[in-house]
Structure formats: C-alpha cells, structure tokens
Coordinates of C-alpha atoms and ligand atoms in Angstrom, one line a residue:
X1 CA 6.5 5.1 -26.1
X2 CA 5.5 6.7 -22.8
X3 CA 1.8 6.0 -23.4
X4 CA -0.5 4.2 -20.9
X5 CA -4.2 3.3 -20.6
X6 CA -6.2 3.6 -17.4
X7 CA -8.9 1.2 -16.2
X8 CA -10.9 2.4 -13.3
X9 CA -12.9 -0.3 -11.6
X10 CA -16.1 0.0 -9.6
X11 CA -19.8 -0.3 -10.2
X12 CA -20.3 3.0 -8.4
X13 CA -18.5 4.7 -11.3
X14 CA -20.9 3.2 -13.8
X15 CA -23.9 4.2 -11.6
X16 CA -22.6 7.7 -11.6
X17 CA -22.5 7.8 -7.8
X18 CA -18.8 8.3 -7.7
X19 CA -17.1 10.6 -10.1
X20 CA -14.0 9.1 -11.6
X21 CA -11.6 11.5 -9.8
X22 CA -8.9 8.8 -9.8
X23 CA -8.9 8.7 -13.5
X24 CA -8.7 12.5 -13.7
X25 CA -6.0 12.8 -11.1
X26 CA -3.9 10.1 -12.6
X27 CA -4.2 11.6 -16.1
X28 CA -3.0 15.0 -14.8
X29 CA -0.2 13.6 -12.6
X30 CA 1.1 11.3 -15.4
X31 CA 1.1 14.2 -17.9
X32 CA 3.3 16.1 -15.6
X33 CA 5.7 13.1 -15.5
X34 CA 5.7 13.0 -19.2
X35 CA 3.4 10.0 -19.6
X36 CA 0.4 10.3 -21.9
X37 CA -2.9 8.6 -21.2
X38 CA -4.2 7.2 -24.5
X39 CA -7.5 6.0 -23.2
X40 CA -9.6 5.7 -20.0
X41 CA -12.0 2.8 -19.5
X42 CA -14.3 2.3 -16.5
X43 CA -15.9 -1.0 -15.7
X44 CA -18.0 -2.4 -12.9
X45 CA -17.1 -5.0 -10.3
X46 CA -17.5 -7.8 -12.7
X47 CA -14.8 -10.4 -13.5
X48 CA -15.5 -10.7 -17.2
X49 CA -15.6 -6.9 -17.7
X50 CA -12.3 -6.4 -15.7
X51 CA -10.6 -9.2 -17.6
X52 CA -11.6 -7.9 -21.0
X53 CA -10.8 -4.3 -20.2
X54 CA -7.3 -5.1 -19.0
X55 CA -6.7 -7.6 -21.8
X56 CA -7.7 -5.1 -24.5
X57 CA -5.7 -2.3 -23.0
X58 CA -2.6 -4.6 -22.8
X59 CA -3.0 -5.6 -26.4
X60 CA -3.5 -2.1 -27.6
X61 CA -1.1 -0.1 -25.6
X62 CA 0.9 -2.6 -23.5
X63 CA 0.9 -0.5 -20.4
X64 CA -2.1 -0.4 -18.1
X65 CA -2.8 1.2 -14.7
X66 CA -6.0 0.0 -12.9
X67 CA -7.6 1.4 -9.8
X68 CA -10.2 -0.1 -7.5
X69 CA -11.4 -3.5 -6.4
X70 CA -8.4 -4.5 -4.3
X71 CA -10.3 -4.6 -1.0
X72 CA -11.1 -7.6 1.2
X73 CA -14.7 -8.1 0.1
X74 CA -16.2 -10.4 -2.5
X75 CA -16.9 -7.6 -4.9
X76 CA -13.2 -6.8 -4.9
X77 CA -11.9 -9.1 -7.6
X78 CA -9.3 -7.1 -9.6
X79 CA -6.3 -9.0 -8.2
X80 CA -7.4 -12.6 -8.8
X81 CA -8.8 -11.7 -12.2
X82 CA -5.6 -10.0 -13.4
X83 CA -3.4 -12.6 -11.9
X84 CA -5.2 -15.3 -13.9
X85 CA -5.1 -13.2 -17.0
X86 CA -1.3 -13.0 -16.7
X87 CA -1.1 -16.7 -15.7
X88 CA 0.3 -16.1 -12.3
X89 CA -0.8 -17.9 -9.2
X90 CA -1.5 -15.9 -6.0
X91 CA 1.0 -16.5 -3.2
X92 CA 1.1 -15.0 0.3
X93 CA 3.7 -12.3 0.6
X94 CA 5.3 -12.2 4.0
X95 CA 6.2 -8.5 4.1
X96 CA 2.8 -7.5 2.9
X97 CA 1.1 -9.7 5.5
X98 CA 3.3 -8.1 8.2
X99 CA 2.2 -4.6 7.0
X100 CA -1.4 -5.5 7.1
X101 CA -1.1 -7.1 10.5
X102 CA 0.8 -4.2 11.9
X103 CA -1.8 -1.8 10.6
X104 CA -4.6 -3.7 12.4
X105 CA -2.5 -3.9 15.6
X106 CA -1.7 -0.2 15.6
X107 CA -5.4 0.6 15.4
X108 CA -6.2 -1.9 18.2
X109 CA -8.3 -4.0 15.8
X110 CA -8.5 -7.7 15.3
X111 CA -7.7 -8.7 11.7
X112 CA -10.5 -10.6 9.9
X113 CA -9.4 -13.7 8.2
X114 CA -10.4 -12.3 4.8
X115 CA -7.9 -9.4 5.3
X116 CA -5.2 -12.1 5.1
X117 CA -6.1 -12.5 1.4
X118 CA -5.0 -8.9 0.8
X119 CA -1.4 -10.2 1.3
X120 CA -1.8 -12.7 -1.5
X121 CA 0.3 -11.4 -4.4
X122 CA 0.6 -12.7 -8.0
X123 CA 3.9 -14.5 -8.4
X124 CA 6.7 -12.2 -9.4
X125 CA 4.7 -9.0 -8.8
X126 CA 6.4 -6.0 -7.3
X127 CA 4.6 -4.8 -4.2
X128 CA 3.9 -1.1 -4.0
X129 CA 3.6 -0.5 -0.3
X130 CA 0.5 1.3 1.0
X131 CA 1.3 3.5 3.9
X132 CA -2.3 4.8 4.1
X133 CA -4.3 1.6 3.9
X134 CA -4.3 -2.2 3.8
X135 CA -4.4 -3.1 0.0
X136 CA -0.9 -2.6 -1.5
X137 CA -0.5 -1.7 -5.1
X138 CA 1.0 -4.2 -7.5
X139 CA 3.3 -3.9 -10.5
X140 CA 3.4 -6.9 -12.9
X141 CA 5.7 -7.1 -15.9
X142 CA 4.3 -9.1 -18.8
X143 CA 7.0 -9.5 -21.4
X144 CA 9.1 -6.9 -22.9
X145 CA 7.9 -3.4 -21.9
X146 CA 4.4 -4.6 -21.2
X147 CA 3.1 -4.1 -17.7
X148 CA 0.0 -3.9 -15.5
X149 CA -0.3 -1.8 -12.3
X150 CA -3.1 -2.4 -9.8
X151 CA -3.9 0.4 -7.3
X152 CA -6.5 0.7 -4.6
X153 CA -9.6 2.7 -5.3
X154 CA -9.5 4.9 -2.2
X155 CA -8.3 8.2 -3.7
X156 CA -5.8 9.3 -1.0
X157 CA -4.3 5.8 -0.8
X158 CA -4.0 5.6 -4.6
X159 CA -2.3 9.0 -4.8
X160 CA 0.2 8.3 -2.1
X161 CA 1.3 5.0 -3.7
X162 CA 1.6 6.7 -7.1
X163 CA 3.8 9.5 -5.7
X164 CA 6.0 7.3 -3.4
X165 CA 6.1 4.0 -5.1
X166 CA 4.9 4.0 -8.7
X167 CA 6.3 7.1 -10.4
X168 CA 9.9 6.4 -9.3
X169 CA 9.6 2.9 -10.9
X170 CA 8.0 4.2 -14.1
X171 CA 10.6 6.8 -14.6
X172 CA 13.2 4.1 -14.9
X173 CA 11.0 2.1 -17.3
X174 CA 10.2 5.1 -19.5
X175 CA 13.7 6.7 -19.7
X176 CA 13.2 8.4 -23.1
X177 CA 10.1 10.3 -22.1
X178 CA 9.7 14.0 -22.7
X179 CA 7.5 16.3 -20.6
X180 CA 3.8 16.8 -21.4
X181 CA 3.2 20.4 -20.3
X182 CA 0.2 22.7 -20.4
X183 CA -0.3 26.4 -19.8
X184 CA -3.7 28.0 -19.7
X185 CA -4.4 31.6 -20.4
X186 CA -7.7 32.6 -18.7
X187 CA -9.8 35.2 -20.5
X188 CA -13.1 36.9 -19.7
X189 CA -15.4 39.4 -21.4
X190 CA -14.9 38.0 -24.9
X191 CA -17.0 35.4 -26.6
X192 CA -15.3 32.1 -27.5
X193 CA -16.0 32.6 -31.2
X194 CA -14.6 36.1 -31.2
X195 CA -11.6 34.9 -29.3
X196 CA -10.9 32.0 -31.7
X197 CA -11.2 34.4 -34.7
X198 CA -8.7 36.9 -33.3
X199 CA -6.1 34.3 -32.7
X200 CA -6.7 32.0 -35.6
X201 CA -3.4 32.6 -37.3
X202 CA -1.5 32.0 -34.1
X203 CA -3.4 28.7 -33.6
X204 CA -2.7 27.7 -37.2
X205 CA 1.1 27.9 -36.7
X206 CA 1.1 26.5 -33.2
X207 CA 2.5 23.0 -34.0
X208 CA 3.9 21.1 -32.2
X209 CA 1.9 22.8 -29.5
X210 CA -1.9 22.2 -29.5
X211 CA -4.4 24.9 -28.6
X212 CA -7.8 24.2 -27.0
X213 CA -10.6 26.7 -26.2
X214 CA -12.4 25.8 -23.0
X215 CA -15.5 28.0 -22.2
X216 CA -17.1 28.1 -18.8
X217 CA -18.9 30.6 -16.6
X218 CA -15.5 32.0 -15.7
X219 CA -14.8 32.9 -19.3
X220 CA -12.9 31.1 -22.0
X221 CA -9.6 29.4 -21.2
X222 CA -7.0 29.0 -23.9
X223 CA -5.0 25.9 -23.1
X224 CA -1.6 25.3 -24.8
X225 CA -0.1 21.8 -24.6
X226 CA 3.1 20.3 -25.5
X227 CA 2.5 16.6 -25.9
X228 CA 6.1 15.3 -25.7
X229 CA 7.5 16.4 -29.0
X230 CA 9.7 19.0 -27.3
X231 CA 12.3 18.2 -24.8
X232 CA 12.6 19.6 -21.3
X233 CA 15.0 22.4 -22.4
X234 CA 12.8 23.8 -25.2
X235 CA 9.3 23.3 -23.9
X236 CA 9.1 26.4 -21.7
X237 CA 10.5 28.6 -24.4
X238 CA 7.9 27.4 -26.9
X239 CA 5.1 28.0 -24.4
X240 CA 6.4 31.5 -23.6
X241 CA 6.6 32.4 -27.3
X242 CA 3.0 31.2 -27.8
X243 CA 1.7 33.0 -24.8
X244 CA 3.3 36.2 -26.1
X245 CA 1.7 35.8 -29.5
X246 CA -1.7 35.2 -27.9
X247 CA -1.4 38.2 -25.5
X248 CA -0.5 40.4 -28.5
X249 CA -4.0 39.6 -29.9
X250 CA -6.2 39.4 -26.8
X251 CA -4.0 40.5 -24.0
X252 CA -6.6 42.9 -22.5
X253 CA -8.9 40.0 -21.9
X254 CA -6.3 37.7 -20.3
X255 CA -6.7 38.0 -16.5
X256 CA -4.2 35.3 -15.5
X257 CA -2.6 31.9 -16.0
X258 CA -3.6 28.4 -15.0
X259 CA -5.6 28.3 -11.8
X260 CA -5.9 32.1 -11.3
X261 CA -9.2 33.2 -10.0
X262 CA -10.5 36.6 -11.3
X263 CA -11.5 37.4 -7.7
X264 CA -7.9 37.2 -6.7
X265 CA -6.8 39.5 -9.5
X266 CA -9.5 42.0 -8.4
X267 CA -8.4 41.7 -4.8
X268 CA -4.8 42.4 -5.6
X269 CA -5.8 45.4 -7.7
X270 CA -7.9 46.9 -4.9
X271 CA -5.3 46.2 -2.2
X272 CA -2.6 47.7 -4.4
X273 CA -4.6 50.9 -4.9
X274 CA -5.8 51.0 -1.3
X275 CA -9.3 51.1 -2.6
X276 CA -12.1 49.9 -0.2
X277 CA -15.0 48.1 -1.7
X278 CA -18.7 47.7 -0.9
X279 CA -21.1 45.3 -2.6
X280 CA -24.9 45.3 -3.3
X281 CA -26.1 42.0 -4.5
X282 CA -29.7 41.0 -5.4
X283 CA -29.9 37.9 -7.6
X284 CA -26.5 36.5 -6.5
X285 CA -27.5 36.6 -2.8
X286 CA -23.9 37.0 -1.6
X287 CA -22.1 34.9 -4.1
X288 CA -19.8 37.9 -5.1
X289 CA -19.0 38.4 -1.4
X290 CA -18.1 34.7 -1.1
X291 CA -15.9 34.8 -4.2
X292 CA -14.0 37.8 -2.8
X293 CA -13.6 36.2 0.6
X294 CA -12.6 32.7 -0.6
X295 CA -8.9 33.6 -0.1
X296 CA -7.7 35.0 3.2
X297 CA -6.9 38.7 3.5
X298 CA -10.1 40.2 2.1
X299 CA -10.3 42.6 5.0
X300 CA -7.5 44.6 3.2
X301 CA -10.0 45.8 0.7
X302 CA -13.5 44.6 1.4
X303 CA -15.8 46.6 3.7
X304 CA -18.8 44.4 3.3
X305 CA -22.0 44.2 1.3
X306 CA -25.8 44.2 1.4
X307 CA -27.9 41.4 0.1
X308 CA -30.6 43.6 -1.3
X309 CA -33.0 40.9 -2.4
X310 CA -36.3 42.8 -1.7
X311 CA -37.2 46.3 -2.9
X312 CA -37.6 47.2 0.7
X313 CA -33.8 46.7 1.3
X314 CA -32.9 48.4 -1.9
X315 CA -34.9 51.4 -0.8
X316 CA -34.3 51.5 2.9
X317 CA -30.7 50.3 3.2
X318 CA -29.3 51.4 -0.1
X319 CA -31.4 54.5 -0.7
X320 CA -32.6 53.5 -4.1
X321 CA -35.5 56.0 -4.8
X322 CA -39.0 54.5 -4.7
X323 CA -39.9 56.2 -7.9
X324 CA -36.9 54.5 -9.7
X325 CA -38.0 51.1 -8.5
X326 CA -41.6 51.8 -9.6
X327 CA -40.9 53.3 -12.9
X328 CA -37.9 51.3 -14.1
X329 CA -38.3 48.1 -12.1
X330 CA -35.8 46.3 -9.8
X331 CA -33.9 44.9 -12.8
X332 CA -32.9 48.1 -14.6
X333 CA -30.0 50.3 -15.3
X334 CA -31.2 53.0 -13.0
X335 CA -31.7 50.6 -10.1
X336 CA -28.3 49.0 -10.6
X337 CA -26.6 52.4 -10.6
X338 CA -28.5 53.6 -7.6
X339 CA -27.6 50.3 -5.7
X340 CA -23.9 50.8 -6.5
X341 CA -23.9 54.5 -5.5
X342 CA -26.0 53.7 -2.4
X343 CA -23.7 50.9 -1.3
X344 CA -20.6 53.1 -1.7
X345 CA -22.2 56.0 0.2
X346 CA -23.8 54.0 3.0
X347 CA -20.7 51.9 3.7
X348 CA -18.3 54.8 3.1
X349 CA -16.4 52.9 0.5
X350 CA -14.2 54.1 -2.4
X351 CA -15.8 51.7 -4.8
X352 CA -18.9 49.5 -5.1
X353 CA -20.4 46.9 -7.4
X354 CA -24.1 46.1 -7.7
X355 CA -25.9 43.1 -9.3
X356 CA -29.6 43.0 -10.0
X357 CA -31.1 40.4 -12.3
X358 CA -33.5 37.6 -13.0
X359 CA -31.8 34.2 -12.3
X360 CA -34.9 32.2 -13.0
X361 CA -36.4 29.8 -13.5
X362 CA -39.4 32.1 -12.8
X363 CA -39.8 35.8 -13.0
X364 CA -38.9 36.4 -16.7
X365 CA -40.9 38.7 -19.0
X366 CA -40.9 39.5 -22.7
X367 CA -38.6 42.5 -22.3
X368 CA -36.7 41.1 -19.3
X369 CA -36.3 37.4 -19.9
X370 CA -34.6 35.0 -17.4
X371 CA -30.9 35.7 -17.5
X372 CA -31.3 39.5 -17.8
X373 CA -28.8 41.0 -15.4
X374 CA -27.7 44.6 -14.8
X375 CA -24.3 45.2 -13.3
X376 CA -23.1 48.6 -12.1
X377 CA -19.7 49.5 -10.8
X378 CA -18.9 52.8 -9.0
X379 CA -15.5 54.3 -8.3
X380 CA -15.6 57.7 -6.6
X381 CA -18.1 59.7 -8.7
X382 CA -17.8 57.5 -11.8
X383 CA -20.5 54.9 -12.4
X384 CA -20.6 52.4 -15.2
X385 CA -23.5 50.0 -15.9
X386 CA -24.1 47.3 -18.4
X387 CA -26.9 44.9 -19.3
X388 CA -26.2 41.2 -19.8
X389 CA -28.4 38.4 -21.0
X390 CA -26.8 35.2 -19.6
X391 CA -27.6 31.7 -20.9
X392 CA -28.1 28.7 -18.6
X393 CA -30.1 27.8 -15.5
X394 CA -30.3 29.6 -12.2
X395 CA -26.9 28.6 -10.9
X396 CA -25.1 29.4 -14.1
X397 CA -26.7 32.8 -14.4
X398 CA -25.6 33.6 -10.8
X399 CA -22.1 32.4 -11.4
X400 CA -21.8 34.4 -14.6
X401 CA -23.2 37.4 -12.9
X402 CA -20.6 37.3 -10.1
X403 CA -17.8 36.9 -12.7
X404 CA -19.1 39.7 -14.9
X405 CA -19.3 42.0 -11.8
X406 CA -15.6 41.3 -11.0
X407 CA -14.7 42.0 -14.6
X408 CA -16.7 45.3 -14.6
X409 CA -14.9 46.4 -11.4
X410 CA -11.5 45.5 -12.8
X411 CA -12.1 47.5 -16.0
X412 CA -13.2 50.5 -14.0
X413 CA -10.2 50.3 -11.7
X414 CA -7.8 49.9 -14.6
X415 CA -9.4 52.7 -16.7
X416 CA -8.8 55.2 -13.9
X417 CA -6.2 57.9 -14.6
X418 CA -3.1 57.1 -12.6
Ligands
ATP1 P1 -9.4 -0.6 -0.3 O1 -9.2 -2.1 -0.4 O2 -8.2 0.1 0.1 O3 -10.7 -0.3 0.4 P2 -10.4 -0.8 -3.1 O4 -9.4 -1.0 -4.1 O5 -11.2 -2.0 -2.7 O6 -9.7 -0.1 -1.8 P3 -12.9 0.3 -3.9 O7 -13.6 -0.6 -2.9 O8 -13.0 0.0 -5.3 O9 -11.4 0.3 -3.5 O10 -13.2 1.8 -3.6 C1 -13.0 2.4 -2.3 C2 -13.5 3.8 -2.3 O11 -12.8 4.6 -3.2 C3 -14.9 3.9 -2.5 O12 -15.5 4.9 -1.7 C4 -15.0 4.4 -4.0 O13 -16.2 5.1 -4.2 C5 -13.7 5.2 -4.1 N1 -13.3 5.1 -5.5 C6 -13.1 3.9 -6.1 N2 -12.7 4.2 -7.4 C7 -12.7 5.5 -7.6 C8 -12.4 6.4 -8.7 N3 -12.0 5.9 -9.9 N4 -12.5 7.7 -8.4 C9 -12.8 8.2 -7.2 N5 -13.1 7.4 -6.2 C10 -13.1 6.1 -6.3

C-alpha cells in the first residue's frame, strides 16, 4: 500500500541541464520512511504533459508527489493544472499570503503582484508551509487513499518541506507501512563476475531480501535491500545474517559498509600502526593525495608526495636510475618500484605508494596500451608491484588507479607480520 509515484517537472530536466536530484533524494528519503517509489516520470513545463503525467500516476498508483513549477512566473503552471485536474478552484489562502508578504518584508523587498498568486491554493488543499522560500507545498486528497502532493523545485526548499511537513502527514496516512532498508557491502580487487559466482548460492536463497551488484571505479558494491516484507523488528537481523553469509565467501575483499571510502580505511590502518606514508604519482597527478586528504586528520599518517610527471622529476627527486627509465620506460615494473622506494627514502617515510601509467587518450603502444598502469607499494624493505590494464577513458583510468593503489597499500599493511 505504501507505494507512490514521483513526477518531477521542469523543461531543464528534459534538456539534461539539471540532473533530477529531487527525484533521487525523494526516492531515498521515502525508502527510509518505508514508502516505495514505483515509478519516476519527468515532464517539461507544459500544461498537457503535466496533466497527463499526474492523471496517469493517479490512476495507476493513486499517490503522487510532484516537484517543480510552483513559482510565480508563467512557465510555472503545476498548481493551476493540477487544481483543474482535481476539479478544485484556486482560492487565496490568508495564512499563506501572510507568509509570502512577511518573507518579502524581512528581506526589504517589495512584493510583485504576481507573487500574490503563489498564495492561491486549490480548495480543500492542506498547505505545507515553506520556511525556506515563497511557494508552499500542497497536499490534496482525491477520494479514498488517493492524494497528490505538490512541492517546489528548489532542492533545499523541497527537502525542508518534506522533512518538516510532508513526512509526518504521510506517516499517519500510511500507518501499515514497513521499512525499506538497504545495506551495502563495498568490495574491491575482485571482478564483478567472480564476485557474483562466489556468492551465487547466498543470492539464490536471499528472499525476501534482494541482492544487486553495482560496479564502479571504486570496486563492486553488493547492495542488500528489504522492500517492506519484513517488519522493523526483523529487518536488521535478516540483513545481519545475509551480511555474515556474504563475508564468509568474499570477506577479504569487503572494505566497508554503505558510504565507506577505501581511503578512510587505509587512513585508519596507517594511523593505528603509526605508519607514515609518502606518495609518488605520475598519471594520477595528485589524485591519490587528494583522496587521502579529503577527510580531516591526514597529517596523522601522510607526509606528502611527489607528482612525478616527467622523467626528470622521477630521476632527480625520486632517484629513479636513468638507465631504468631508458631501458624499461616510465611505465614499467622497475620504474614503479624505484618510484616507491625513492619516495619512501627521500621523504623518510615508513611506507610509500607509486603510480605510473598511461591514462590516455594518447600515448598508448602495442605492448603498453592506454590503461596500462603499474602500481608499487613499499613498506620498510618490502616492495610489491602489479600491472593493471584499466578500461575506460582518462578520468576512469585515473580514478581506478588511485583506488587500486589504496588497495595495494592496504594489502601490504595487512600482510605484515604483527
Ligand atoms: P520556486 O517557486 O520556489 O522558485 P519552483 O517550484 O518554481 O520553485 P522550478 O522553477 O521548477 O521550481 O525550479 C527552481 C530551481 O530548482 C531551478 O534551479 C531548477 O533547476 C531546480 N530544480 C527543479 N526541479 C529539480 C529537480 N527535479 N532536481 C533538481 N533540481 C531541480
């Protein structure tokens, strides 16, 4: 029963100029509240398109949340169109008019006559006050358990109204709902297909949970979701059991849950061991340093790094021997190892990571095509190195390189005898 449809309104969405972040945010937020989004539709600022989208969604699902097109300009037509669809005349609402006027007064502005129209409300609609802007949200019942909600398009206004005004009202209307809850296991260093194979029996018996594999440059996420079959008391237990079963199969590749960043895991590991790190980056141009310094507190473990883009820097700052660069090339195992050892030595670090590769689009050869990347990690006297051939364009190769370097370092740290 707790199923809704979303209609996001705005020509900029169809032009691709604005990403529909309202739709994404609403879907996530509603899921947490136990409300499932059955369908998302986007339409332009066009009366016919808005009317049809809302009408169809009402007929299909009976509960519709719209965003956008509530402003004071002529291209903002959501309110009159939906009011007409539901057969309700627009009438001025005294309290809303007061809110709008007060808002203009506070900011020392004169209210334009057309802003007055924003206080016109379809008869019988519940006004969802907008503390952050002028256009209020509206909730309109249309017969038994059918309703339409209109929200402004400005993301922070929309979110505030949802949190403060809409969700408390929906919770009353959808009393029987059960939570929709997800948990994500983040893996790296294992191909999606290998991963899927290793956990196939667990996935087969997952019901009522669903399992999805989501690959990205950061590795493959395994997302478990309970879609409302389980009640609040049993959902966490079911997710726990499933997580344990998956960790039994692929636990060594799981680096965290949900939003965890591999860089944070590496940071914690380094800080806990009191191990100081140096970096030598060629094709990533400092991306690894950025990843490691995104969160505060990096000075606990990071000494710094060298962006060794040219051979001159590899030679003169990192001490990579000229004959190695000449004989093996800048993208080679020997160079990667020498960069890591050099960074560790020159910066007096305990550990170092080096990345050297061909991010493209130019520079590839038959035996070193674009995407070839050598990564070396050094910890005291131990050095490991590995060659990768990453797919994708320049940005993806660089992102994957930084991620693989973090992984190489983590493996080396964890393989150390305690
Ligand atoms: P208001 O009257 O408060 O200005 P509105 O309902 O008229 O709001 P729009 O004019 O449709 O809203 O959009 C306002 C801003 O919000 C624009 O910058 C638009 O790009 C952005 N926006 C609209 N819809 C979305 C959406 N679905 N996702 C992200 N941003 C959006």
